[in-house]
PDB file of C-alpha atoms in Angstrom:
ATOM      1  CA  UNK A 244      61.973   6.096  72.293  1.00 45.00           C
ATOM      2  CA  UNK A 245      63.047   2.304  72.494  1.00 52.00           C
ATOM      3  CA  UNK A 246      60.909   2.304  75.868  1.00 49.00           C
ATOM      4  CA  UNK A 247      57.953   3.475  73.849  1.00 45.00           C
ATOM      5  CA  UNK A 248      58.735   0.740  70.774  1.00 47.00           C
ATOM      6  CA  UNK A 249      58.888  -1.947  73.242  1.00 48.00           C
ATOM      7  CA  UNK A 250      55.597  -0.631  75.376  1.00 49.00           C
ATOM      8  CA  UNK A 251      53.838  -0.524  72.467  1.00 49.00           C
ATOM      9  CA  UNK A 252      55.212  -3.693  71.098  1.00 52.00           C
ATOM     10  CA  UNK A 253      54.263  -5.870  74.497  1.00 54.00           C
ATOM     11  CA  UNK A 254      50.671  -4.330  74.251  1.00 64.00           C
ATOM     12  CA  UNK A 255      50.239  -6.396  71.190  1.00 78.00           C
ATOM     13  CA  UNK A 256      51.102  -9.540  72.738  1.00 88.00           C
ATOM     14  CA  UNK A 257      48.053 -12.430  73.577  1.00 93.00           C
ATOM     15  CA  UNK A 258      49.049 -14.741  75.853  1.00 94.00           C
ATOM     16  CA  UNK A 259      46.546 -18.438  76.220  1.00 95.00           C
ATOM     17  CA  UNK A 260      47.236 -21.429  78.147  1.00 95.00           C
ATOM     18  CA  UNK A 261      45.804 -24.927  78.276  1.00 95.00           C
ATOM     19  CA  UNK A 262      45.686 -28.030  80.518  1.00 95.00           C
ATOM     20  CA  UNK A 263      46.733 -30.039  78.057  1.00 93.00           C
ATOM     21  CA  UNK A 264      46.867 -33.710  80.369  1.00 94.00           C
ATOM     22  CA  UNK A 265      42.915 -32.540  80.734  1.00 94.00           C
ATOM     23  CA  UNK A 266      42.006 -31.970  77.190  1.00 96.00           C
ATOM     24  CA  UNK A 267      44.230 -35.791  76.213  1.00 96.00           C
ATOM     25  CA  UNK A 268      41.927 -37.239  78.812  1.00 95.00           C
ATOM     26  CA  UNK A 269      38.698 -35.603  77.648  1.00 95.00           C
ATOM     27  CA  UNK A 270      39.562 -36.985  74.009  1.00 95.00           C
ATOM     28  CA  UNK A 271      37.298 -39.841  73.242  1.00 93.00           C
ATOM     29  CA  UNK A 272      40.082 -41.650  71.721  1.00 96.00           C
ATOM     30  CA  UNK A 273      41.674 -41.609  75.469  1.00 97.00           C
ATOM     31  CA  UNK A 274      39.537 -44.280  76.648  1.00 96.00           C
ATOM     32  CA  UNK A 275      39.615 -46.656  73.965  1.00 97.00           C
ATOM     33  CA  UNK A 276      43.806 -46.300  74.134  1.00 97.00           C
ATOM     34  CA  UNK A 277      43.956 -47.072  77.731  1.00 97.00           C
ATOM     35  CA  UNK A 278      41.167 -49.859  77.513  1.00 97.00           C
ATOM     36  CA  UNK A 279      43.739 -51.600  74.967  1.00 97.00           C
ATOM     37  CA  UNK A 280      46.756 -50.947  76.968  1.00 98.00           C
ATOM     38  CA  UNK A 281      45.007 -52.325  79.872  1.00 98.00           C
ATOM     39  CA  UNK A 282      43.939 -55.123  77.890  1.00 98.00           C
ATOM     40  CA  UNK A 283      47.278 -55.967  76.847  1.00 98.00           C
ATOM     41  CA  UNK A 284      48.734 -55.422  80.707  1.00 98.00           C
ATOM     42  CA  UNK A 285      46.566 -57.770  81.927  1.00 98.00           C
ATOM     43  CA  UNK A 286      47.082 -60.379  78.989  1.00 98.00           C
ATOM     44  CA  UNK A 287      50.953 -60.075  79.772  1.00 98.00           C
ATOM     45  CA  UNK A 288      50.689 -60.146  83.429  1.00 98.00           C
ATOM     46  CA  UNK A 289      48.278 -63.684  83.459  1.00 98.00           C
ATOM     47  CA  UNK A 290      50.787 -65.253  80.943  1.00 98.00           C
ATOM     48  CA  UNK A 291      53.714 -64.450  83.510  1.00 98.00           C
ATOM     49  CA  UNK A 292      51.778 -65.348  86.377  1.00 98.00           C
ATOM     50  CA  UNK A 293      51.364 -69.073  84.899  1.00 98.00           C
ATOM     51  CA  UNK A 294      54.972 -68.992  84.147  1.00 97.00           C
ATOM     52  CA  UNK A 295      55.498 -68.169  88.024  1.00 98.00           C
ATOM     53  CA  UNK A 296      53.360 -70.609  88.581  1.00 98.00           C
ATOM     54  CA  UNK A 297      55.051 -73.252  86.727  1.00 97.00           C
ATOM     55  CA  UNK A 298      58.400 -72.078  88.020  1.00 97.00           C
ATOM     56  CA  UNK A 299      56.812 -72.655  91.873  1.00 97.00           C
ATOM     57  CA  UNK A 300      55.438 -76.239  90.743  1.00 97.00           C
ATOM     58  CA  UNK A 301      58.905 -76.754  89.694  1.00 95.00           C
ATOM     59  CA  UNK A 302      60.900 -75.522  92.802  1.00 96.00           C
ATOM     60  CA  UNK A 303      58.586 -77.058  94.910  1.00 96.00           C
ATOM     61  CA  UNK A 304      58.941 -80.459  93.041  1.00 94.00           C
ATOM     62  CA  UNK A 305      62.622 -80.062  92.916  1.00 93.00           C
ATOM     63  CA  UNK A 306      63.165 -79.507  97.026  1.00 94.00           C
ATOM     64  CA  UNK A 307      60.935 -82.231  98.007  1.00 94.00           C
ATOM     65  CA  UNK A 308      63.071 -84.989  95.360  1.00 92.00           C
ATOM     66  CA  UNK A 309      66.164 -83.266  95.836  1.00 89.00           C
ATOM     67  CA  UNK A 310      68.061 -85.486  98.271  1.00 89.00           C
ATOM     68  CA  UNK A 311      66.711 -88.866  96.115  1.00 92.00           C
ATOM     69  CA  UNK A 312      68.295 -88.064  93.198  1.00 91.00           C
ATOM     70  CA  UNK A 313      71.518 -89.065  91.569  1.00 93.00           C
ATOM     71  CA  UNK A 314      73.904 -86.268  90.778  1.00 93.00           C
ATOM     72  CA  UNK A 315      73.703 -86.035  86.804  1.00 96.00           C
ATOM     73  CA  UNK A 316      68.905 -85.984  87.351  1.00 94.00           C
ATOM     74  CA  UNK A 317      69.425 -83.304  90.288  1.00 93.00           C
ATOM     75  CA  UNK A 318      71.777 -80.804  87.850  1.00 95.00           C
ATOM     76  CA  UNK A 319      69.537 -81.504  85.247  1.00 95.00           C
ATOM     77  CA  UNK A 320      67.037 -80.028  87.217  1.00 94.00           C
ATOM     78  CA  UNK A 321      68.593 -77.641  88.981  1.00 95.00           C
ATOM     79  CA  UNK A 322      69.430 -76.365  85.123  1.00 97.00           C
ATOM     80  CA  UNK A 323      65.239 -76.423  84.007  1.00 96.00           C
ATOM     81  CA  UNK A 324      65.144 -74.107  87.382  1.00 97.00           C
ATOM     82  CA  UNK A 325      67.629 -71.743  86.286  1.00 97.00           C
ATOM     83  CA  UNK A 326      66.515 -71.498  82.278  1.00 97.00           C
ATOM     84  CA  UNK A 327      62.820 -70.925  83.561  1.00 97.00           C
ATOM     85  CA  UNK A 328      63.794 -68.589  85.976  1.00 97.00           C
ATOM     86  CA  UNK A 329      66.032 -66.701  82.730  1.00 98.00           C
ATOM     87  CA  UNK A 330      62.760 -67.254  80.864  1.00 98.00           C
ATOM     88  CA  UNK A 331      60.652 -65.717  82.853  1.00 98.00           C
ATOM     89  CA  UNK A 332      63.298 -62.204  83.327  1.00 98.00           C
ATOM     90  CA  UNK A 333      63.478 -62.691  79.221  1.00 98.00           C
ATOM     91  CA  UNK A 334      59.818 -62.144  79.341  1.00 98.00           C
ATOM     92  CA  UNK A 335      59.240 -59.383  81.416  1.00 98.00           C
ATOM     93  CA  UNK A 336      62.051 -57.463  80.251  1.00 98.00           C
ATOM     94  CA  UNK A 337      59.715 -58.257  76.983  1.00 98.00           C
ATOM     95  CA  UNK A 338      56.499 -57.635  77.827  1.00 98.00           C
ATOM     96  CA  UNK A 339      57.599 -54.078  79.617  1.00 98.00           C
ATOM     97  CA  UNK A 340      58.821 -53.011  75.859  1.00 98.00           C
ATOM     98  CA  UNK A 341      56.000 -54.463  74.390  1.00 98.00           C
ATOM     99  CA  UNK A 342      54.255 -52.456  76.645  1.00 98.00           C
ATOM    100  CA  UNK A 343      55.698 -48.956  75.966  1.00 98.00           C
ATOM    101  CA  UNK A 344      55.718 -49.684  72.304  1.00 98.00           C
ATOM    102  CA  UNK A 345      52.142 -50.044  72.632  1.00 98.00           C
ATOM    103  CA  UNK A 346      51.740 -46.900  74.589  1.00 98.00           C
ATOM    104  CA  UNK A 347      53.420 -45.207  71.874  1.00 98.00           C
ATOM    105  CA  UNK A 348      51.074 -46.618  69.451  1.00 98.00           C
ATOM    106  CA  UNK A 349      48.139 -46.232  70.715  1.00 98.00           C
ATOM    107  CA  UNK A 350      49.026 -42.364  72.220  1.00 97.00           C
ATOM    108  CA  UNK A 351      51.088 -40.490  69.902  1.00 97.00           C
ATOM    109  CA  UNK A 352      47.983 -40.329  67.477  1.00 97.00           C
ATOM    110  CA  UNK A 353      46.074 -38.333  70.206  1.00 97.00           C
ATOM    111  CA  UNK A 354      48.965 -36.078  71.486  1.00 96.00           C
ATOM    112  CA  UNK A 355      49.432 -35.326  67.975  1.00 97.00           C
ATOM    113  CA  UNK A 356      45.720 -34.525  67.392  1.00 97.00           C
ATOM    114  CA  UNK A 357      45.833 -32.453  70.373  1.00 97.00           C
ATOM    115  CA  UNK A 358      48.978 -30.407  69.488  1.00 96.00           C
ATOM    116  CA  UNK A 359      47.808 -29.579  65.794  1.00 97.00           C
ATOM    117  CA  UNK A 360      44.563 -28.655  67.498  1.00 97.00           C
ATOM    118  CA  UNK A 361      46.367 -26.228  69.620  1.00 96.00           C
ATOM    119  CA  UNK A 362      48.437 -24.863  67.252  1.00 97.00           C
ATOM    120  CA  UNK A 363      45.417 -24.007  65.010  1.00 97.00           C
ATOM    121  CA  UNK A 364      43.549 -22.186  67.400  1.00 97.00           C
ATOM    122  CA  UNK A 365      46.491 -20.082  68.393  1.00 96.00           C
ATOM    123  CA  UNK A 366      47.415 -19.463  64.904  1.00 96.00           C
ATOM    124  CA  UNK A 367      43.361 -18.653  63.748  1.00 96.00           C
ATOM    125  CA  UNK A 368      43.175 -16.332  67.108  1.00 95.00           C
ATOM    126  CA  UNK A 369      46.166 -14.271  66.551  1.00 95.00           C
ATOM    127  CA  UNK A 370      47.606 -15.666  69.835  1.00 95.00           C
ATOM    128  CA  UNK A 371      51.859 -15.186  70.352  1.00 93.00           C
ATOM    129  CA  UNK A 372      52.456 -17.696  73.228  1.00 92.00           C
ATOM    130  CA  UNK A 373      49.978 -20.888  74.308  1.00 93.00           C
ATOM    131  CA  UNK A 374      51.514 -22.385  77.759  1.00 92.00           C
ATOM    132  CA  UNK A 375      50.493 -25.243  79.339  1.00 90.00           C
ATOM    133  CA  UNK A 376      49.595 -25.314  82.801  1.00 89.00           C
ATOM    134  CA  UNK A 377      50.834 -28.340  83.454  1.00 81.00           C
ATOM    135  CA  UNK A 378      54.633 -27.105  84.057  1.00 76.00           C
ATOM    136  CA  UNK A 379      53.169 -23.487  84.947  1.00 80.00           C
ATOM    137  CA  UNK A 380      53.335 -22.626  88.763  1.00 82.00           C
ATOM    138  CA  UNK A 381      51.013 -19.620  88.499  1.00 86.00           C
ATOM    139  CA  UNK A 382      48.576 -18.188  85.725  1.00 86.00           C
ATOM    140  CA  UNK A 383      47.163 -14.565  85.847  1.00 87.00           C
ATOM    141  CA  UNK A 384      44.004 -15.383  83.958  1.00 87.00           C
ATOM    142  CA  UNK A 385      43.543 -11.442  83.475  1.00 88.00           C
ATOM    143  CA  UNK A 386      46.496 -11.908  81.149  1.00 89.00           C
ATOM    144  CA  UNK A 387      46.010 -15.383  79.832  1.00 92.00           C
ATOM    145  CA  UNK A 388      43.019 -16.873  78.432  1.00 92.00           C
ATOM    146  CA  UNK A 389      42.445 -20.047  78.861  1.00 94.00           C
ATOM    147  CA  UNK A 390      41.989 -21.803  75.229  1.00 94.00           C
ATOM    148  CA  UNK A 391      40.228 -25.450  76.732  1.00 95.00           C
ATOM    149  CA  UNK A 392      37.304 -24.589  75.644  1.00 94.00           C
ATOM    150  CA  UNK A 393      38.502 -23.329  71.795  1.00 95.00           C
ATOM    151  CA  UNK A 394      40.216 -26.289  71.106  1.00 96.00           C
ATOM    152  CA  UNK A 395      37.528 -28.588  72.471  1.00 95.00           C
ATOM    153  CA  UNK A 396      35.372 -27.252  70.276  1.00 94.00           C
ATOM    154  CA  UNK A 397      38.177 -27.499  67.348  1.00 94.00           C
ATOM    155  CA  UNK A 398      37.985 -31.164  68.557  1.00 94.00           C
ATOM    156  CA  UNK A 399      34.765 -31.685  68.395  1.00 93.00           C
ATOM    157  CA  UNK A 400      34.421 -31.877  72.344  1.00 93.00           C
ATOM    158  CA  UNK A 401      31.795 -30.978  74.590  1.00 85.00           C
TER     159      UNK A 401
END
C-alpha cells in the first residue's frame, strides 16, 4: 500500500530546469553591467599604470644618481621608492574591492530579477523542482522541461 502512495505520489511530480548563466547573459541589463564594469577596469588599470610609470621614472632616476649622492638625499629617496611602491599595493588592493563591490552592484539587481522570474513561473506552472543545468551533469529532457523559454518570456525576452 505505501508502494502504491508513493507511485502515485511521484506521478504528480514536474520536474523543469534552466540555464540560468544563459538567461543572465541574454538579459539586456547584462550588457550595460559589464560595459560599466569594464569601464571602471580600465579607468583603474590606466590610473595604476601611470603610477607604475612614475614609480619606473623614479627607480630609473634613483640608480643612475645613486652613487652621487650624500647619504641623508640617497635614503630620502630610497624612502619616496618604498612609499610609492606601498602606494601603488594600497591601490590595487583598492581598486580590486572597488571592483567586486561594483560587480555586486551592478549584478545582484539582475540575478535577483532572474531568480523571482524563475520562481514565478514554477510557482504559476505547478512545477515541484526547477534545476539548473549549470551544476547538472545530465538532464533527461523526457522528464524535465526546459523553462528558458517561459521565463524569457516572463522577462520580456525574445
Amino acid at each position: 500500500m505505501i508502494f502504491v502512495a508513493t507511485a502515485g505520489y511521484s506521478q504528480n511530480l514536474k520536474f523543469g530546469h534552466i540555464n540560468s548563466d544563459e538567461l543572465i547573459q541574454a538579459m539586456p541589463e547584462f550588457d550595460s553591467a559589464n560595459a560599466s564594469l569594464e569601464t571602471l577596469r580600465q579607468e583603474l588599470v590606466n590610473a595604476l599604470e601611470l603610477m607604475q610609470v612614475e614609480l619606473n621614472n623614479k627607480s630609473d632616476a634613483y640608480n643612475k644618481e645613486s652613487k652621487a649622492l650624500t647619504d641623508i638625499v640617497r635614503q630620502t629617496k630610497e624612502q619616496e621608492l618604498i612609499d610609492l611602491n606601498r602606494r601603488i599595493q594600497d591601490f590595487q588592493t583598492s581598486a580590486q574591492e572597488q571592483l567586486q563591490n561594483k560587480q555586486v552592484e551592478l549584478f545582484q539587481p539582475i540575478y535577483a530579477k532572474v531568480d523571482k522570474a524563475i520562481k514565478d513561473v514554477g510557482k504559476e506552472n505547478g512545477f515541484t523542482y526547477i534545476h539548473s543545468v549549470a551544476a547538472l551533469l545530465y538532464v533527461d529532457e523526457t522528464k524535465s522541461t526546459n523553462i528558458m523559454p517561459l521565463v524569457k518570456a516572463k522577462l520580456g525576452i525574445k
